[in-house]
């Protein structure tokens, strides 16, 4: 007897003893199925070797219940947090997730975007690469799209940390902890870093008589640069050296702690050190780092919500700017002589999911 090589949805329904509509729902709307029925259908499909024909579904005018997430890389804590937040929120709404990494190459990111459009994903989330001149596409695709970890004032959907408020928060922590001379270190080479410095300057000049200086040196992703700067600052004469260092990123801050200690001084006994971006991948070394609570998970969650809103409301007649800022809050640790958290969070944020 000849054996058919193509397994159909009818075969699965017969094998599982259910109606055709139940099999369709099992693959398209599993959240609407009773768990025992869904399990029986999936087991039947596995036995028969059946998989839905995505191409046929697309030709029929359907759309995948999948979101595409394009990240510049996966070697930074914020990107990992974003991926986890997107996945959790997407599953909550019955969507799956495909993740692509562009290795900080804008052309590769565009190719992935075109791929996701071609496969009829329900929406796309993008974290642009770190740069000073990034701009959203002039002609965005006619598909729900949101950008993460970026502030922008042109039409489109954007979710980012409130970096100005982040800078204010770190500055207040410095002068409230008794600092008299503060050094802010790092090249403000990215828009988010520029905003952090502006927030710090605003807090220092309007709320405190604490002296501060901005040392525009050190790449944002270089612990070695942080080490050199920390050592140089620590080796200044006692009456001119800072008693508090704020690094524009956690990577720089971790290096600065090592530099201060290499110069023979104590952290926090002689100089306190704080970071800025909540990057757990940079939290190494003997002194727990004061920084901002990791924010990427919340960026991912809110990005998915923006996609859901676009899907439910449809395209806008006149595109507008939808910028959502997530307010940061402080994780005060041993590097600034404290071990508590000052809660500035949105009450909807669950910090346990970040760490």
CSV table of C-alpha atoms in Angstrom, one decimal, residues 10 16 32 57-58 67 81 106 136 244 257 294 335 352 355:
chain,number,residue,atom,x,y,z
A,10,UNK,CA,-7.7,16.5,8.4
A,16,UNK,CA,-6.8,13.3,17.7
A,32,UNK,CA,-8.4,29.6,23.6
A,57,UNK,CA,-1.5,30.8,5.5
A,58,UNK,CA,0.3,33.9,4.2
A,67,UNK,CA,6.7,39.4,16.9
A,81,UNK,CA,16.7,42.3,29.6
A,106,UNK,CA,22.6,48.8,10.3
A,136,UNK,CA,14.2,56.1,12.2
A,244,UNK,CA,32.5,60.9,44.6
A,257,UNK,CA,36.5,51.2,41.3
A,294,UNK,CA,18.0,47.4,35.2
A,335,UNK,CA,30.3,51.4,46.4
A,352,UNK,CA,12.4,41.0,40.8
A,355,UNK,CA,17.8,40.8,38.1
